[in-house]
Short mmCIF file of C-alpha atoms in Angstrom, two decimals:
data_model
loop_
_atom_site.label_atom_id
_atom_site.label_comp_id
_atom_site.label_asym_id
_atom_site.label_seq_id
_atom_site.Cartn_x
_atom_site.Cartn_y
_atom_site.Cartn_z
CA UNK X 154 5.71 -48.45 53.24
CA UNK X 155 7.47 -50.46 55.85
CA UNK X 156 11.45 -50.00 56.42
CA UNK X 157 13.16 -53.74 55.73
CA UNK X 158 16.19 -54.35 58.18
CA UNK X 159 18.93 -56.39 56.85
CA UNK X 160 21.76 -57.97 59.30
CA UNK X 161 25.20 -57.69 57.74
CA UNK X 162 28.00 -59.42 59.57
CA UNK X 163 31.31 -57.85 59.70
CA UNK X 164 34.13 -59.18 57.19
CA UNK X 165 36.69 -61.76 58.73
CA UNK X 166 39.79 -60.27 60.05
CA UNK X 167 42.71 -61.63 58.12
CA UNK X 168 45.31 -64.17 59.64
CA UNK X 169 47.96 -62.76 61.42
CA UNK X 170 46.32 -59.82 62.89
CA UNK X 171 48.11 -58.25 65.31
CA UNK X 172 47.35 -54.45 65.42
CA UNK X 173 46.20 -54.52 69.03
CA UNK X 174 49.03 -56.29 70.69
CA UNK X 175 51.73 -54.33 68.20
CA UNK X 176 49.87 -51.05 68.80
CA UNK X 177 52.71 -48.21 69.87
CA UNK X 178 52.00 -44.70 71.19
CA UNK X 179 53.82 -41.96 69.20
CA UNK X 180 52.73 -39.31 71.04
CA UNK X 181 50.75 -38.14 74.37
CA UNK X 182 47.93 -36.37 74.82
CA UNK X 183 47.80 -32.61 75.48
CA UNK X 184 46.63 -31.09 78.79
CA UNK X 185 42.76 -30.74 79.26
CA UNK X 186 41.22 -27.00 78.69
CA UNK X 187 37.80 -25.73 80.10
CA UNK X 188 35.74 -23.80 77.31
CA UNK X 189 32.34 -22.39 77.31
CA UNK X 190 30.15 -23.82 74.63
CA UNK X 191 26.98 -22.05 73.18
CA UNK X 192 24.21 -23.63 71.44
CA UNK X 193 23.83 -22.34 67.67
CA UNK X 194 21.36 -23.35 64.65
CA UNK X 195 18.06 -22.50 63.30
CA UNK X 196 16.59 -25.25 65.98
CA UNK X 197 18.19 -23.41 68.80
CA UNK X 198 16.97 -19.91 67.32
CA UNK X 199 13.63 -21.35 67.20
CA UNK X 200 13.82 -22.47 70.84
CA UNK X 201 15.08 -19.35 71.95
CA UNK X 202 12.44 -17.38 70.05
CA UNK X 203 9.66 -19.63 71.33
CA UNK X 204 11.10 -18.93 75.04
CA UNK X 205 11.20 -15.11 74.96
CA UNK X 206 7.95 -14.45 73.09
CA UNK X 207 6.49 -17.24 75.54
CA UNK X 208 4.95 -19.21 72.15
CA UNK X 209 3.67 -22.33 71.70
CA UNK X 210 5.27 -24.57 68.74
CA UNK X 211 1.90 -23.74 66.75
CA UNK X 212 1.80 -20.12 67.51
CA UNK X 213 5.46 -19.49 66.50
CA UNK X 214 4.74 -21.68 62.98
CA UNK X 215 1.63 -19.48 62.10
CA UNK X 216 3.47 -16.11 63.04
CA UNK X 217 6.57 -17.37 60.92
CA UNK X 218 4.30 -18.80 58.00
CA UNK X 219 2.79 -15.09 57.89
CA UNK X 220 6.00 -13.12 58.02
CA UNK X 221 7.30 -15.78 55.11
CA UNK X 222 4.31 -14.60 52.81
CA UNK X 223 5.29 -10.93 53.65
CA UNK X 224 8.62 -11.35 52.69
CA UNK X 225 7.69 -13.30 49.72
CA UNK X 226 5.53 -10.46 48.56
CA UNK X 227 7.80 -7.69 49.24
CA UNK X 228 10.47 -9.54 46.79
CA UNK X 229 7.96 -10.34 44.14
CA UNK X 230 6.83 -6.51 43.99
CA UNK X 231 4.13 -5.21 42.36
CA UNK X 232 4.44 -6.84 39.11
CA UNK X 233 2.36 -9.92 40.29
CA UNK X 234 0.33 -8.70 43.06
CA UNK X 235 -3.12 -8.22 42.45
CA UNK X 236 -6.19 -8.23 44.99
CA UNK X 237 -8.43 -10.87 45.45
CA UNK X 238 -12.01 -10.73 45.67
CA UNK X 239 -14.46 -13.38 47.28
CA UNK X 240 -16.21 -14.41 44.07
CA UNK X 241 -12.91 -15.91 42.79
CA UNK X 242 -12.09 -17.32 46.57
CA UNK X 243 -15.20 -19.21 46.50
CA UNK X 244 -14.57 -20.58 42.96
CA UNK X 245 -15.39 -24.59 42.36
CA UNK X 246 -12.35 -26.33 41.46
CA UNK X 247 -14.37 -28.79 39.30
CA UNK X 248 -15.36 -25.75 36.92
CA UNK X 249 -11.81 -25.24 35.85
CA UNK X 250 -12.56 -24.71 32.34
CA UNK X 251 -14.20 -21.45 33.18
CA UNK X 252 -11.65 -20.03 35.22
CA UNK X 253 -9.68 -17.14 34.34
CA UNK X 254 -6.06 -18.70 34.92
CA UNK X 255 -4.20 -15.48 34.80
CA UNK X 256 -6.26 -13.85 37.12
CA UNK X 257 -6.29 -16.92 39.73
CA UNK X 258 -2.25 -16.28 39.81
CA UNK X 259 -2.69 -12.41 39.68
CA UNK X 260 -1.05 -12.06 36.48
CA UNK X 261 -4.40 -10.45 34.94
CA UNK X 262 -2.41 -7.22 33.71
CA UNK X 263 0.36 -9.65 32.15
CA UNK X 264 -1.66 -12.75 30.51
CA UNK X 265 -0.13 -13.98 27.39
CA UNK X 266 2.90 -11.74 27.68
CA UNK X 267 3.26 -13.44 31.25
CA UNK X 268 6.98 -15.05 31.34
CA UNK X 269 7.46 -18.77 32.86
CA UNK X 270 9.73 -16.93 35.69
CA UNK X 271 6.66 -14.82 36.63
CA UNK X 272 4.44 -17.53 36.70
CA UNK X 273 6.29 -19.74 38.86
CA UNK X 274 6.77 -16.56 41.28
CA UNK X 275 3.06 -15.95 41.16
CA UNK X 276 2.23 -19.51 41.77
CA UNK X 277 4.67 -19.98 44.71
CA UNK X 278 2.96 -16.44 46.40
CA UNK X 279 -0.54 -17.99 45.97
CA UNK X 280 0.66 -21.24 47.63
CA UNK X 281 2.11 -19.90 50.48
CA UNK X 282 -0.94 -17.67 51.11
CA UNK X 283 -3.58 -20.54 50.28
CA UNK X 284 -2.14 -23.63 51.07
CA UNK X 285 -4.11 -25.58 53.19
CA UNK X 286 -1.35 -26.26 55.80
CA UNK X 287 -1.11 -22.66 55.80
CA UNK X 288 -4.93 -22.10 56.33
CA UNK X 289 -5.39 -24.26 59.09
CA UNK X 290 -2.47 -23.06 60.91
CA UNK X 291 -3.87 -19.87 60.71
CA UNK X 292 -7.33 -20.83 61.69
CA UNK X 293 -9.16 -20.10 58.38
CA UNK X 294 -11.31 -22.42 56.68
CA UNK X 295 -9.98 -26.00 55.65
CA UNK X 296 -11.85 -25.74 51.96
CA UNK X 297 -9.10 -26.15 49.62
CA UNK X 298 -10.81 -25.72 46.45
CA UNK X 299 -9.28 -22.32 45.20
CA UNK X 300 -6.12 -23.95 46.34
CA UNK X 301 -7.01 -26.88 43.85
CA UNK X 302 -7.85 -23.77 41.34
CA UNK X 303 -4.25 -22.34 41.49
CA UNK X 304 -2.79 -25.81 41.06
CA UNK X 305 -5.13 -26.10 38.05
CA UNK X 306 -4.13 -22.77 36.73
CA UNK X 307 -0.01 -23.14 36.95
CA UNK X 308 -0.69 -26.77 35.38
CA UNK X 309 -2.28 -24.98 32.40
CA UNK X 310 0.03 -22.37 32.34
CA UNK X 311 3.23 -24.13 32.58
CA UNK X 312 2.44 -26.55 29.75
CA UNK X 313 3.35 -24.88 26.55
CA UNK X 314 0.55 -26.80 24.69
CA UNK X 315 -2.13 -26.20 26.94
CA UNK X 316 -1.40 -22.87 27.76
CA UNK X 317 -1.43 -22.00 23.98
CA UNK X 318 -5.16 -23.37 23.57
CA UNK X 319 -5.91 -21.27 26.80
CA UNK X 320 -4.69 -18.45 25.05
CA UNK X 321 -6.57 -19.12 21.96
CA UNK X 322 -9.83 -18.62 23.77
CA UNK X 323 -8.79 -16.16 26.40
CA UNK X 324 -11.01 -13.14 25.64
CA UNK X 325 -10.18 -11.14 28.71
CA UNK X 326 -6.92 -10.64 26.66
CA UNK X 327 -8.72 -8.69 23.67
CA UNK X 328 -9.03 -5.05 23.51
CA UNK X 329 -12.47 -3.98 22.21
CA UNK X 330 -12.36 -1.85 19.03
CA UNK X 331 -13.47 1.87 19.92
CA UNK X 332 -16.29 3.72 18.74
CA UNK X 333 -16.40 5.76 15.26
CA UNK X 334 -17.33 8.82 17.19
CA UNK X 335 -14.39 8.01 19.96
CA UNK X 336 -11.61 7.46 17.09
CA UNK X 337 -12.59 10.57 15.20
CA UNK X 338 -12.23 12.87 18.51
CA UNK X 339 -8.52 14.14 17.24
CA UNK X 340 -5.94 12.83 14.83
CA UNK X 341 -3.98 11.10 17.45
CA UNK X 342 -6.92 9.44 19.03
CA UNK X 343 -7.52 6.88 16.10
CA UNK X 344 -4.00 5.55 16.52
CA UNK X 345 -3.92 5.74 20.24
CA UNK X 346 -7.37 3.54 20.30
CA UNK X 347 -6.91 1.44 17.25
CA UNK X 348 -3.21 0.37 18.10
CA UNK X 349 -3.97 -1.44 21.15
CA UNK X 350 -6.64 -3.54 19.25
CA UNK X 351 -4.20 -4.96 16.43
CA UNK X 352 -1.60 -5.38 19.07
CA UNK X 353 -3.71 -7.65 21.14
CA UNK X 354 -4.91 -9.37 17.89
CA UNK X 355 -1.26 -9.89 16.54
CA UNK X 356 -0.52 -12.75 19.10
CA UNK X 357 -2.79 -15.05 17.45
CA UNK X 358 -0.32 -14.48 13.79
CA UNK X 359 1.40 -17.54 12.80
CA UNK X 360 3.77 -14.89 10.62
CA UNK X 361 6.54 -12.69 12.32
CA UNK X 362 6.91 -10.02 12.70
CA UNK X 363 3.41 -8.19 12.55
CA UNK X 364 3.39 -4.90 10.97
CA UNK X 365 1.57 -2.43 13.46
CA UNK X 366 -0.92 0.63 12.71
CA UNK X 367 1.52 3.01 12.96
CA UNK X 368 0.77 7.07 13.13
CA UNK X 369 -0.11 10.04 10.54
CA UNK X 370 3.69 10.14 9.60
CA UNK X 371 3.78 6.64 8.10
CA UNK X 372 4.49 6.05 4.56
CA UNK X 373 1.53 4.95 1.80
CA UNK X 374 3.81 1.78 1.32
CA UNK X 375 3.92 0.78 5.41
CA UNK X 376 0.26 1.65 5.23
CA UNK X 377 -0.46 -0.64 2.44
CA UNK X 378 1.52 -3.44 3.94
CA UNK X 379 -0.63 -3.17 7.28
CA UNK X 380 -3.55 -3.39 5.70
CA UNK X 381 -2.50 -6.02 2.77
CA UNK X 382 -1.32 -8.22 6.17
CA UNK X 383 -4.32 -7.97 7.97
CA UNK X 384 -6.58 -8.84 5.30
CA UNK X 385 -4.77 -11.82 4.35
CA UNK X 386 -4.03 -12.89 8.11
CA UNK X 387 -3.43 -16.10 9.03
CA UNK X 388 -4.66 -17.20 12.52
CA UNK X 389 -3.43 -19.84 14.59
CA UNK X 390 -6.46 -20.11 16.94
CA UNK X 391 -7.73 -23.32 17.20
CA UNK X 392 -10.44 -23.32 19.80
CA UNK X 393 -9.97 -26.97 21.11
CA UNK X 394 -9.77 -25.52 24.34
CA UNK X 395 -13.92 -25.18 24.43
CA UNK X 396 -13.89 -28.92 23.27
CA UNK X 397 -16.44 -30.96 25.05
CA UNK X 398 -14.86 -33.64 26.96
CA UNK X 399 -14.36 -36.79 25.24
CA UNK X 400 -15.37 -40.08 27.19
CA UNK X 401 -12.13 -42.22 28.08
CA UNK X 402 -13.91 -45.38 28.33
CA UNK X 403 -13.68 -47.53 25.50
CA UNK X 404 -17.02 -49.28 25.75
CA UNK X 405 -18.84 -46.51 23.89
CA UNK X 406 -16.32 -45.89 20.99
CA UNK X 407 -19.52 -44.51 19.01
CA UNK X 408 -20.41 -41.48 21.17
CA UNK X 409 -16.40 -41.13 21.71
CA UNK X 410 -16.63 -40.22 17.75
CA UNK X 411 -19.53 -38.48 17.78
CA UNK X 412 -18.13 -36.11 20.50
CA UNK X 413 -15.08 -35.87 18.31
CA UNK X 414 -17.04 -35.04 15.17
CA UNK X 415 -19.07 -32.36 17.27
CA UNK X 416 -15.96 -30.64 18.37
CA UNK X 417 -14.10 -30.35 14.95
CA UNK X 418 -17.64 -28.94 13.60
CA UNK X 419 -17.57 -26.15 16.43
CA UNK X 420 -14.05 -25.32 16.16
CA UNK X 421 -14.69 -24.65 12.34
CA UNK X 422 -17.59 -23.06 13.07
CA UNK X 423 -15.77 -20.66 15.78
CA UNK X 424 -12.50 -20.37 13.31
CA UNK X 425 -14.99 -18.81 10.76
CA UNK X 426 -16.84 -16.63 13.00
CA UNK X 427 -13.07 -15.43 13.74
CA UNK X 428 -12.07 -14.56 10.60
CA UNK X 429 -15.28 -12.53 9.88
CA UNK X 430 -14.96 -11.02 13.13
CA UNK X 431 -11.46 -10.02 12.22
CA UNK X 432 -12.32 -8.98 8.66
CA UNK X 433 -14.88 -6.72 10.19
CA UNK X 434 -12.66 -5.00 12.37
CA UNK X 435 -9.99 -4.11 9.63
CA UNK X 436 -12.95 -2.85 7.68
CA UNK X 437 -13.79 -0.65 10.41
CA UNK X 438 -10.27 0.73 10.98
CA UNK X 439 -10.01 1.25 7.31
CA UNK X 440 -13.04 3.41 6.91
CA UNK X 441 -11.89 5.58 9.62
CA UNK X 442 -8.14 5.92 8.76
CA UNK X 443 -7.70 9.21 7.55
CA UNK X 444 -4.22 8.63 5.83
CA UNK X 445 -6.01 6.55 3.02
CA UNK X 446 -8.55 9.23 2.65
CA UNK X 447 -5.38 11.48 2.47
CA UNK X 448 -3.65 8.87 -0.32
CA UNK X 449 -6.74 8.63 -2.28
CA UNK X 450 -7.01 12.29 -2.36
CA UNK X 451 -3.38 12.62 -3.48
CA UNK X 452 -3.91 9.89 -6.08
CA UNK X 453 -7.15 11.45 -7.65
CA UNK X 454 -5.05 14.83 -7.90
CA UNK X 455 -2.27 13.11 -9.55
CA UNK X 456 -4.46 11.11 -11.97
CA UNK X 457 -6.33 14.94 -12.41
CA UNK X 458 -3.21 16.09 -12.85
CA UNK X 459 -2.00 13.61 -15.39
CA UNK X 460 -5.64 14.19 -17.19
CA UNK X 461 -5.34 17.69 -17.08
CA UNK X 462 -1.56 17.45 -18.81
CA UNK X 463 -2.88 15.21 -21.12
CA UNK X 464 -6.04 17.27 -21.93
CA UNK X 465 -3.78 20.26 -22.48
CA UNK X 466 -1.24 18.51 -24.69
CA UNK X 467 -3.99 17.08 -26.74
CA UNK X 468 -5.50 20.67 -26.81
CA UNK X 469 -2.40 22.06 -27.99
CA UNK X 470 -1.71 19.41 -30.61
CA UNK X 471 -5.43 20.20 -31.90
CA UNK X 472 -4.81 23.63 -32.00
CA UNK X 473 -1.64 23.09 -33.31
CA UNK X 474 -3.33 20.97 -36.21
CA UNK X 475 -6.23 23.52 -36.42
CA UNK X 476 -3.63 26.54 -36.84
CA UNK X 477 -1.85 24.43 -39.53
CA UNK X 478 -4.47 23.58 -41.08
CA UNK X 479 -5.82 27.37 -40.99
CA UNK X 480 -2.40 28.31 -41.99
CA UNK X 481 -2.66 26.03 -44.98
CA UNK X 482 -6.13 26.64 -46.01
CA UNK X 483 -4.82 30.75 -45.89
CA UNK X 484 -2.08 29.60 -48.21
CA UNK X 485 -4.03 27.58 -50.66
CA UNK X 486 -6.64 30.53 -50.69
CA UNK X 487 -4.29 33.10 -51.22
CA UNK X 488 -2.52 30.86 -53.79
CA UNK X 489 -5.90 30.56 -55.54
CA UNK X 490 -6.81 34.18 -55.17
CA UNK X 491 -3.41 34.98 -56.68
CA UNK X 492 -3.93 32.56 -59.39
CA UNK X 493 -7.29 34.00 -60.11
CA UNK X 494 -6.09 37.32 -59.99
CA UNK X 495 -2.93 36.59 -62.37
CA UNK X 496 -5.75 34.50 -64.64
CA UNK X 497 -8.03 37.55 -64.33
CA UNK X 498 -4.86 39.79 -64.91
CA UNK X 499 -3.74 37.52 -67.92
CA UNK X 500 -7.25 37.41 -69.28
CA UNK X 501 -7.11 41.41 -69.04
CA UNK X 502 -3.99 41.63 -70.48
CA UNK X 503 -4.93 39.27 -73.06
CA UNK X 504 -8.22 41.27 -73.68
CA UNK X 505 -5.81 44.53 -73.92
CA UNK X 506 -3.61 42.62 -76.32
CA UNK X 507 -6.25 41.71 -78.17
CA UNK X 508 -8.05 45.11 -77.96
CA UNK X 509 -4.43 46.81 -78.59
CA UNK X 510 -3.94 44.15 -81.41
CA UNK X 511 -7.34 45.29 -83.00
CA UNK X 512 -6.45 49.13 -82.62
CA UNK X 513 -3.04 48.37 -84.05
CA UNK X 514 -4.72 46.47 -86.78
CA UNK X 515 -6.99 49.25 -87.48
CA UNK X 516 -4.29 51.71 -87.31
CA UNK X 517 -2.41 49.60 -89.74
CA UNK X 518 -5.52 49.50 -92.28
CA UNK X 519 -6.19 52.95 -91.61
CA UNK X 520 -2.84 54.06 -92.29
CA UNK X 521 -3.19 52.81 -96.14
CA UNK X 522 -6.33 54.26 -96.55
CA UNK X 523 -5.46 57.75 -95.12
CA UNK X 524 -2.62 57.69 -97.78
CA UNK X 525 -5.16 56.65 -100.48
CA UNK X 526 -4.05 53.26 -100.87
CA UNK X 527 -0.73 54.39 -101.59
CA UNK X 528 -1.73 56.58 -104.64
CA UNK X 529 -1.11 60.34 -105.63
CA UNK X 530 -3.56 62.61 -104.08
CA UNK X 531 -6.20 63.52 -106.00
CA UNK X 532 -6.20 59.86 -107.95
CA UNK X 533 -9.09 57.92 -107.08
CA UNK X 534 -8.57 53.92 -105.61
CA UNK X 535 -10.70 51.41 -107.69
CA UNK X 536 -12.26 48.60 -105.96
CA UNK X 537 -9.33 46.25 -107.18
CA UNK X 538 -7.07 48.60 -105.78
CA UNK X 539 -8.44 48.64 -102.36
CA UNK X 540 -8.88 44.64 -102.03
CA UNK X 541 -5.23 44.28 -103.43
CA UNK X 542 -3.59 46.60 -100.83
CA UNK X 543 -6.09 45.28 -98.08
CA UNK X 544 -4.95 41.76 -98.92
CA UNK X 545 -1.21 42.58 -98.74
CA UNK X 546 -1.68 44.00 -95.29
CA UNK X 547 -3.32 41.10 -93.97
CA UNK X 548 -0.80 38.99 -95.45
CA UNK X 549 1.71 41.06 -93.39
CA UNK X 550 -0.70 40.89 -90.19
CA UNK X 551 -0.67 37.36 -90.55
CA UNK X 552 3.15 37.10 -90.22
CA UNK X 553 3.53 39.43 -87.41
CA UNK X 554 3.31 39.22 -83.66
CA UNK X 555 1.41 41.73 -81.60
CA UNK X 556 4.77 43.28 -80.40
CA UNK X 557 5.73 43.56 -84.10
CA UNK X 558 2.28 44.89 -84.91
CA UNK X 559 2.56 47.41 -81.81
CA UNK X 560 5.76 48.42 -83.47
CA UNK X 561 4.68 49.18 -86.78
CA UNK X 562 1.49 50.87 -85.84
CA UNK X 563 3.82 53.27 -83.98
CA UNK X 564 5.96 53.74 -86.98
CA UNK X 565 2.65 54.45 -88.97
CA UNK X 566 1.13 56.69 -86.21
CA UNK X 567 0.16 60.06 -87.71
CA UNK X 568 1.67 59.33 -91.10
CA UNK X 569 -0.59 60.74 -93.80
CA UNK X 570 1.58 60.95 -97.06
CA UNK X 571 1.25 57.98 -99.44
CA UNK X 572 5.22 58.50 -100.11
CA UNK X 573 5.78 58.07 -96.14
CA UNK X 574 3.29 55.09 -95.48
CA UNK X 575 4.38 53.14 -98.45
CA UNK X 576 7.83 53.64 -97.28
CA UNK X 577 7.17 52.05 -93.84
CA UNK X 578 5.44 49.01 -95.46
CA UNK X 579 8.22 48.32 -97.79
CA UNK X 580 10.65 48.20 -94.87
CA UNK X 581 8.50 45.88 -92.97
CA UNK X 582 7.66 43.76 -95.91
CA UNK X 583 11.67 43.85 -96.40
CA UNK X 584 12.01 42.78 -93.12
CA UNK X 585 9.76 40.03 -93.12
CA UNK X 586 11.11 38.96 -96.21
CA UNK X 587 14.57 38.75 -95.01
CA UNK X 588 13.59 36.80 -91.90
CA UNK X 589 11.93 34.29 -94.27
CA UNK X 590 8.33 34.81 -92.59
CA UNK X 591 7.16 36.23 -96.51
CA UNK X 592 8.17 34.94 -99.69
CA UNK X 593 9.26 37.46 -102.40
CA UNK X 594 6.43 38.44 -104.42
CA UNK X 595 3.72 37.12 -101.69
CA UNK X 596 3.29 40.94 -101.18
CA UNK X 597 3.26 42.83 -104.58
CA UNK X 598 1.87 46.55 -103.94
CA UNK X 599 3.17 46.85 -100.36
CA UNK X 600 6.93 46.18 -101.55
CA UNK X 601 6.88 48.16 -104.61
#
């Protein structure tokens, strides 16, 4: 751009200006002193350095640039220092979507964890090494393709939106899941190999904090929370970084809409595939997790214990019920047997009493017969006498019970004389008449 020159006149002095005429010195100059002056400053130091080492301007600038690069590398340390391979240095800057931006800046081991300060330091370091002016000063190739790759990587990684899009598809940050054989080598191998896998996948989570795998000392609640979280994982991955470039011209609107629809469909497909991939990964981890097997075994043991306790309780109740039933049946049987025995005894007693009554009746009837039907010895009893006396005996027998019958038979037992037998009968008839069981005159011969 050409510089414009503008002439501005000095302002007019005010009227009455008399400074030159009215000037008065109020002091005098001091005596002059002679002093030695030495040149100083960066430019003089550069001049002195060139003179001392006999360098040209270009040689000195190249050597100073190399020293500055070494100084920057020493200040940055090893956290952002990575070796550069020829394949990376020969990349085509036009293929910027296919390049590893973190590797270009030397941040491969940091990747999505790299801070903004680390990215700026790595960019400064790369620029000092690969700037076209620097390469020209050192006599290297003037190809600035890799420098453009550096600038593009810095542009992507310092823009939060673009960096998030790139991190969404940065497969180099993923940790491959271990094989079943490797994870089962030892109890600690499972957690050591699977833990970094979920730490890597956690960067895509919408929800924070993200539960980690833990170890063999994790509680059942922690393990269940971990798998519930990952089975319902909500990812922010969008995959738009891999979109096909949409035409910027306004003339081909149909083509632009077609590419946009194509990109949207591709994103949905990749999202579905990524969800399936993550679900398979969680399933594989769950299948080899010994904690789940231990918890299931404990759960089964608890269920078996409860089942055994329930069965034992049911058995105890059944046995008690059976025992109570058997005891009840035993008591009922004993009662029935007792009643049966009592009934048999009663029947037997009744039969005995009946037999005794029959015997006693025979004794009573035999007593009058043995006493010659209460007639004197030698006097024969006629049929009428026999019928009358036996009728009186039957009348008395009909009025007395078995006890009275037995008592009367006891009194008559062994008596043979008519007077003795008659006396007993008379007393009995008199007793019965006195008790109102016999009417007077109902028994005639035995009462006289």
